[in-house]
mmCIF file of C-alpha atoms in Angstrom:
data_model
loop_
_atom_site.group_PDB
_atom_site.id
_atom_site.type_symbol
_atom_site.label_atom_id
_atom_site.label_comp_id
_atom_site.label_asym_id
_atom_site.label_seq_id
_atom_site.Cartn_x
_atom_site.Cartn_y
_atom_site.Cartn_z
ATOM 1 C CA GLU A 2 0.000 0.000 0.000
ATOM 2 C CA ALA A 3 1.443 3.352 -1.033
ATOM 3 C CA GLY A 4 1.996 5.874 1.737
ATOM 4 C CA VAL A 5 1.374 9.595 1.776
ATOM 5 C CA THR A 6 3.314 11.316 -0.974
ATOM 6 C CA GLN A 7 4.376 14.940 -1.227
ATOM 7 C CA SER A 8 5.920 17.034 -3.960
ATOM 8 C CA PRO A 9 8.253 18.682 -4.474
ATOM 9 C CA THR A 10 10.858 17.459 -1.997
ATOM 10 C CA HIS A 11 12.578 20.830 -1.932
ATOM 11 C CA LEU A 12 11.368 24.245 -3.025
ATOM 12 C CA ILE A 13 13.371 27.455 -3.144
ATOM 13 C CA LYS A 14 11.556 30.773 -3.558
ATOM 14 C CA THR A 15 12.259 34.429 -2.974
ATOM 15 C CA ARG A 16 10.378 36.827 -0.756
ATOM 16 C CA GLY A 17 7.031 37.895 -2.185
ATOM 17 C CA GLN A 18 6.639 34.882 -4.462
ATOM 18 C CA GLN A 19 3.997 32.176 -4.166
ATOM 19 C CA ALA A 20 4.638 28.531 -3.325
ATOM 20 C CA THR A 21 2.444 25.540 -4.102
ATOM 21 C CA LEU A 22 2.936 22.258 -2.265
ATOM 22 C CA ARG A 23 1.118 19.036 -3.123
ATOM 23 C CA CYS A 24 0.034 15.990 -1.157
ATOM 24 C CA SER A 25 -1.588 12.671 -2.027
ATOM 25 C CA PRO A 26 -3.132 10.752 0.880
ATOM 26 C CA ILE A 27 -3.181 7.036 1.464
ATOM 27 C CA SER A 28 -5.845 5.336 -0.623
ATOM 28 C CA GLY A 29 -9.137 5.330 1.278
ATOM 29 C CA HIS A 30 -8.253 8.269 3.513
ATOM 30 C CA THR A 31 -10.490 11.286 3.076
ATOM 31 C CA SER A 32 -8.790 13.671 5.491
ATOM 32 C CA VAL A 33 -5.622 15.617 4.775
ATOM 33 C CA TYR A 34 -3.755 17.719 7.326
ATOM 34 C CA TRP A 35 -0.974 20.223 6.804
ATOM 35 C CA TYR A 36 1.628 21.042 9.440
ATOM 36 C CA GLN A 37 4.527 23.480 9.499
ATOM 37 C CA GLN A 38 7.775 22.608 11.240
ATOM 38 C CA ALA A 39 10.165 25.510 11.491
ATOM 39 C CA LEU A 40 13.826 24.630 12.098
ATOM 40 C CA GLY A 41 14.356 23.057 15.509
ATOM 41 C CA LEU A 42 10.718 23.405 16.527
ATOM 42 C CA GLY A 43 7.708 21.148 16.915
ATOM 43 C CA LEU A 44 4.927 20.790 14.389
ATOM 44 C CA GLN A 45 2.302 23.495 14.157
ATOM 45 C CA PHE A 46 -1.111 22.645 12.720
ATOM 46 C CA LEU A 47 -1.951 24.587 9.565
ATOM 47 C CA LEU A 48 -5.049 23.208 7.849
ATOM 48 C CA TRP A 49 -7.402 20.237 7.828
ATOM 49 C CA TYR A 50 -9.422 19.170 4.780
ATOM 50 C CA ASP A 51 -12.009 16.439 4.675
ATOM 51 C CA GLU A 52 -14.332 15.501 1.820
ATOM 52 C CA GLY A 53 -13.246 18.568 -0.127
ATOM 53 C CA GLU A 54 -14.024 21.053 2.636
ATOM 54 C CA GLU A 55 -11.744 23.035 4.927
ATOM 55 C CA ARG A 56 -12.680 21.803 8.422
ATOM 56 C CA ASN A 57 -10.242 23.653 10.624
ATOM 57 C CA ARG A 58 -7.246 25.949 10.377
ATOM 58 C CA GLY A 59 -4.477 26.823 12.771
ATOM 59 C CA ASN A 60 -3.255 30.239 13.840
ATOM 60 C CA PHE A 61 -1.754 31.238 10.507
ATOM 61 C CA PRO A 62 -2.448 34.295 8.312
ATOM 62 C CA PRO A 63 -4.843 34.046 5.340
ATOM 63 C CA ARG A 64 -1.954 33.948 2.881
ATOM 64 C CA PHE A 65 -1.725 30.278 3.842
ATOM 65 C CA SER A 66 -4.526 28.548 1.988
ATOM 66 C CA GLY A 67 -5.266 25.326 0.219
ATOM 67 C CA ARG A 68 -7.800 23.044 -1.268
ATOM 68 C CA GLN A 69 -8.707 19.403 -1.556
ATOM 69 C CA PHE A 70 -9.572 17.807 -4.865
ATOM 70 C CA PRO A 71 -12.240 15.163 -5.608
ATOM 71 C CA ASN A 72 -9.564 12.431 -5.456
ATOM 72 C CA TYR A 73 -8.705 13.697 -1.916
ATOM 73 C CA SER A 74 -5.274 14.994 -2.892
ATOM 74 C CA SER A 75 -4.507 18.449 -1.589
ATOM 75 C CA GLU A 76 -2.593 21.604 -2.360
ATOM 76 C CA LEU A 77 -1.132 24.089 0.091
ATOM 77 C CA ASN A 78 -0.568 27.582 -1.264
ATOM 78 C CA VAL A 79 1.529 30.174 0.474
ATOM 79 C CA ASN A 80 1.245 33.668 -0.993
ATOM 80 C CA ALA A 81 3.529 36.664 -0.487
ATOM 81 C CA LEU A 82 6.292 34.506 0.945
ATOM 82 C CA GLU A 83 8.230 35.800 3.926
ATOM 83 C CA LEU A 84 11.611 34.651 5.221
ATOM 84 C CA GLU A 85 9.997 33.064 8.284
ATOM 85 C CA ASP A 86 7.929 30.772 6.048
ATOM 86 C CA SER A 87 11.088 28.709 5.539
ATOM 87 C CA ALA A 88 10.229 25.367 7.099
ATOM 88 C CA LEU A 89 9.464 21.714 6.541
ATOM 89 C CA TYR A 90 5.829 21.320 5.512
ATOM 90 C CA LEU A 91 4.379 17.951 6.402
ATOM 91 C CA CYS A 92 1.175 16.488 5.086
ATOM 92 C CA ALA A 93 -0.717 13.726 6.878
ATOM 93 C CA SER A 94 -3.808 11.684 6.137
ATOM 94 C CA ASP A 95 -6.202 9.505 8.065
ATOM 95 C CA ASP A 96 -9.671 8.092 8.197
ATOM 96 C CA PRO A 97 -11.467 10.655 10.390
ATOM 97 C CA THR A 98 -13.821 8.037 11.791
ATOM 98 C CA ALA A 99 -11.101 5.688 12.972
ATOM 99 C CA TYR A 100 -9.491 7.790 15.758
ATOM 100 C CA ASN A 101 -6.111 6.303 15.006
ATOM 101 C CA GLU A 102 -2.780 7.735 14.007
ATOM 102 C CA GLN A 103 -2.200 10.167 11.215
ATOM 103 C CA PHE A 104 0.154 8.918 8.529
ATOM 104 C CA PHE A 105 2.740 11.433 7.432
ATOM 105 C CA GLY A 106 4.418 12.083 4.126
ATOM 106 C CA PRO A 107 8.135 12.808 3.733
ATOM 107 C CA GLY A 108 7.589 16.569 3.686
ATOM 108 C CA THR A 109 8.470 19.496 1.466
ATOM 109 C CA ARG A 110 11.323 21.690 2.603
ATOM 110 C CA LEU A 111 10.570 25.272 1.612
ATOM 111 C CA THR A 112 13.380 27.797 1.639
ATOM 112 C CA VAL A 113 12.585 31.475 1.198
ATOM 113 C CA LEU A 114 15.525 33.677 0.221
ATOM 114 C CA ALA B 2 -7.240 23.991 24.480
ATOM 115 C CA GLN B 3 -4.778 21.151 24.373
ATOM 116 C CA LYS B 4 -1.135 21.358 25.332
ATOM 117 C CA ILE B 5 1.767 18.914 25.285
ATOM 118 C CA THR B 6 4.925 19.502 27.310
ATOM 119 C CA GLN B 7 8.190 17.662 26.745
ATOM 120 C CA THR B 8 10.733 18.889 29.264
ATOM 121 C CA GLN B 9 13.806 17.049 27.963
ATOM 122 C CA PRO B 10 15.348 18.877 24.977
ATOM 123 C CA GLY B 11 18.026 16.203 24.676
ATOM 124 C CA MET B 12 18.831 12.765 26.073
ATOM 125 C CA PHE B 13 22.014 10.723 25.792
ATOM 126 C CA VAL B 14 21.843 6.980 26.448
ATOM 127 C CA GLN B 15 24.227 4.045 26.081
ATOM 128 C CA GLU B 16 23.286 1.402 23.551
ATOM 129 C CA LYS B 17 21.202 -1.454 24.992
ATOM 130 C CA GLU B 18 20.010 0.624 27.940
ATOM 131 C CA ALA B 19 16.347 1.469 28.467
ATOM 132 C CA VAL B 20 15.281 5.097 28.120
ATOM 133 C CA THR B 21 12.210 7.010 29.237
ATOM 134 C CA LEU B 22 11.069 10.120 27.372
ATOM 135 C CA ASP B 23 8.756 12.359 29.374
ATOM 136 C CA CYS B 24 5.476 13.826 28.190
ATOM 137 C CA THR B 25 2.772 15.640 30.112
ATOM 138 C CA TYR B 26 -0.439 16.936 28.628
ATOM 139 C CA ASP B 27 -3.352 19.184 29.381
ATOM 140 C CA THR B 28 -6.793 19.012 27.851
ATOM 141 C CA SER B 29 -10.422 19.617 28.628
ATOM 142 C CA ASP B 30 -11.593 16.940 26.188
ATOM 143 C CA PRO B 31 -13.346 14.042 27.932
ATOM 144 C CA SER B 32 -11.812 11.560 25.518
ATOM 145 C CA TYR B 33 -8.539 11.843 23.679
ATOM 146 C CA GLY B 34 -5.691 9.923 22.148
ATOM 147 C CA LEU B 35 -1.998 10.186 22.885
ATOM 148 C CA PHE B 36 0.673 9.421 20.282
ATOM 149 C CA TRP B 37 4.410 9.160 19.986
ATOM 150 C CA TYR B 38 6.200 9.816 16.715
ATOM 151 C CA LYS B 39 9.861 9.421 15.763
ATOM 152 C CA GLN B 40 11.470 11.864 13.357
ATOM 153 C CA PRO B 41 14.871 10.840 11.979
ATOM 154 C CA SER B 42 17.098 13.362 10.257
ATOM 155 C CA SER B 43 15.310 12.656 6.962
ATOM 156 C CA GLY B 44 12.296 14.521 8.360
ATOM 157 C CA GLU B 45 9.555 11.946 7.969
ATOM 158 C CA MET B 46 7.307 11.369 10.989
ATOM 159 C CA ILE B 47 7.123 7.701 11.952
ATOM 160 C CA PHE B 48 4.240 6.583 14.168
ATOM 161 C CA LEU B 49 5.385 4.539 17.172
ATOM 162 C CA ILE B 50 2.557 3.988 19.626
ATOM 163 C CA TYR B 51 -0.972 5.082 20.566
ATOM 164 C CA GLN B 52 -2.848 5.250 23.896
ATOM 165 C CA GLY B 53 -6.544 6.022 24.178
ATOM 166 C CA SER B 54 -7.680 7.904 27.270
ATOM 167 C CA TYR B 55 -10.117 5.143 28.195
ATOM 168 C CA ASP B 56 -7.720 2.272 27.609
ATOM 169 C CA GLN B 57 -7.198 0.379 30.841
ATOM 170 C CA GLN B 58 -3.884 -1.146 29.853
ATOM 171 C CA ASN B 59 -0.694 0.651 28.895
ATOM 172 C CA ALA B 60 0.028 0.354 25.178
ATOM 173 C CA THR B 61 2.995 -1.680 23.955
ATOM 174 C CA GLU B 62 4.483 -2.077 20.477
ATOM 175 C CA GLY B 63 7.597 -4.203 20.356
ATOM 176 C CA ARG B 64 10.378 -2.335 22.184
ATOM 177 C CA TYR B 65 8.102 0.651 22.791
ATOM 178 C CA SER B 66 5.717 1.011 25.690
ATOM 179 C CA LEU B 67 3.698 3.928 26.914
ATOM 180 C CA ASN B 68 3.549 4.581 30.640
ATOM 181 C CA PHE B 69 0.120 6.225 30.884
ATOM 182 C CA GLN B 70 -0.779 7.857 34.198
ATOM 183 C CA LYS B 71 -4.097 9.590 33.640
ATOM 184 C CA ALA B 72 -4.343 11.253 37.041
ATOM 185 C CA ARG B 73 -0.922 12.808 36.546
ATOM 186 C CA LYS B 74 -1.671 13.600 32.884
ATOM 187 C CA SER B 75 1.522 11.959 31.777
ATOM 188 C CA ALA B 76 2.254 9.661 28.843
ATOM 189 C CA ASN B 77 5.921 8.735 28.954
ATOM 190 C CA LEU B 78 7.518 6.657 26.203
ATOM 191 C CA VAL B 79 9.776 3.816 27.290
ATOM 192 C CA ILE B 80 12.205 2.309 24.798
ATOM 193 C CA SER B 81 13.744 -0.928 25.968
ATOM 194 C CA ALA B 82 17.151 -2.172 24.806
ATOM 195 C CA SER B 83 17.987 0.970 22.836
ATOM 196 C CA GLN B 84 19.716 0.688 19.472
ATOM 197 C CA LEU B 85 21.885 3.100 17.489
ATOM 198 C CA GLY B 86 19.023 3.470 15.003
ATOM 199 C CA ASP B 87 16.843 4.910 17.756
ATOM 200 C CA SER B 88 18.779 8.180 17.572
ATOM 201 C CA ALA B 89 16.205 10.736 16.388
ATOM 202 C CA MET B 90 13.761 13.407 17.525
ATOM 203 C CA TYR B 91 10.766 12.062 19.421
ATOM 204 C CA PHE B 92 7.475 13.914 19.578
ATOM 205 C CA CYS B 93 4.565 13.353 21.898
ATOM 206 C CA ALA B 94 1.194 14.397 20.472
ATOM 207 C CA MET B 95 -2.476 14.310 21.301
ATOM 208 C CA ARG B 96 -5.826 14.776 19.645
ATOM 209 C CA GLY B 97 -9.339 15.018 20.967
ATOM 210 C CA LEU B 98 -11.701 12.331 19.807
ATOM 211 C CA GLN B 99 -14.512 14.781 19.171
ATOM 212 C CA GLY B 100 -14.569 17.841 16.949
ATOM 213 C CA ALA B 101 -11.273 19.086 15.545
ATOM 214 C CA GLN B 102 -9.050 16.248 14.492
ATOM 215 C CA LYS B 103 -5.711 18.009 14.497
ATOM 216 C CA LEU B 104 -2.713 16.648 16.341
ATOM 217 C CA VAL B 105 -1.123 18.909 18.942
ATOM 218 C CA PHE B 106 2.605 18.262 19.303
ATOM 219 C CA GLY B 107 5.168 18.892 21.991
ATOM 220 C CA GLN B 108 8.508 20.495 21.247
ATOM 221 C CA GLY B 109 10.254 17.152 21.018
ATOM 222 C CA THR B 110 13.200 15.384 22.634
ATOM 223 C CA ARG B 111 16.393 14.661 20.716
ATOM 224 C CA LEU B 112 17.571 11.188 21.676
ATOM 225 C CA THR B 113 21.172 10.182 21.008
ATOM 226 C CA ILE B 114 22.259 6.580 21.479
ATOM 227 C CA ASN B 115 25.959 6.166 22.142
ATOM 228 C CA PRO B 116 27.776 2.943 21.164
#
């Protein structure tokens, strides 16, 4: 069974640009979560999508947005990039009715210059 | 609101020794789940073990066990017979079992196993 996949692995942008990160969940999972992990810190919850709808978002500005497609894959968009957006962005998926662990992808490392 | 506290920024242990990583939590949710994840230098989060708040027995998964003390709101991870490959960051996390499904993470503990 294929795990959660993310692309690209690395992304380098300059301040003010936009970044798009992609995630494909495990087959059968309808929920996708996005987390930000700044260097040396824990994971901070960004966004939760389920069945194509945004269900919850963390304490991040509106320039962090995303969507979930009919096949349950998801995109995270970060507009007007700032230096402090440099981080590892992790995507996770689960079955929201199962109350078990979230399965994580390998992450996208975003560097803003 | 939920909060996870990991008070050990770093731990150094000799190979083959047992190690306990501390985790305390705070929540107003009546039911919740507690998780431990391992993050090697590659960055991927690897699920280790899960404990439900109503589970009567402490969870075990191979060399990993979770010492769950509900009254103290602690969920310590015990790794028996540590191996060099156990060197990594370890994160304790929790989620409520109603409403928002997000995981709330602690700041992590960097575990180094010495040969």
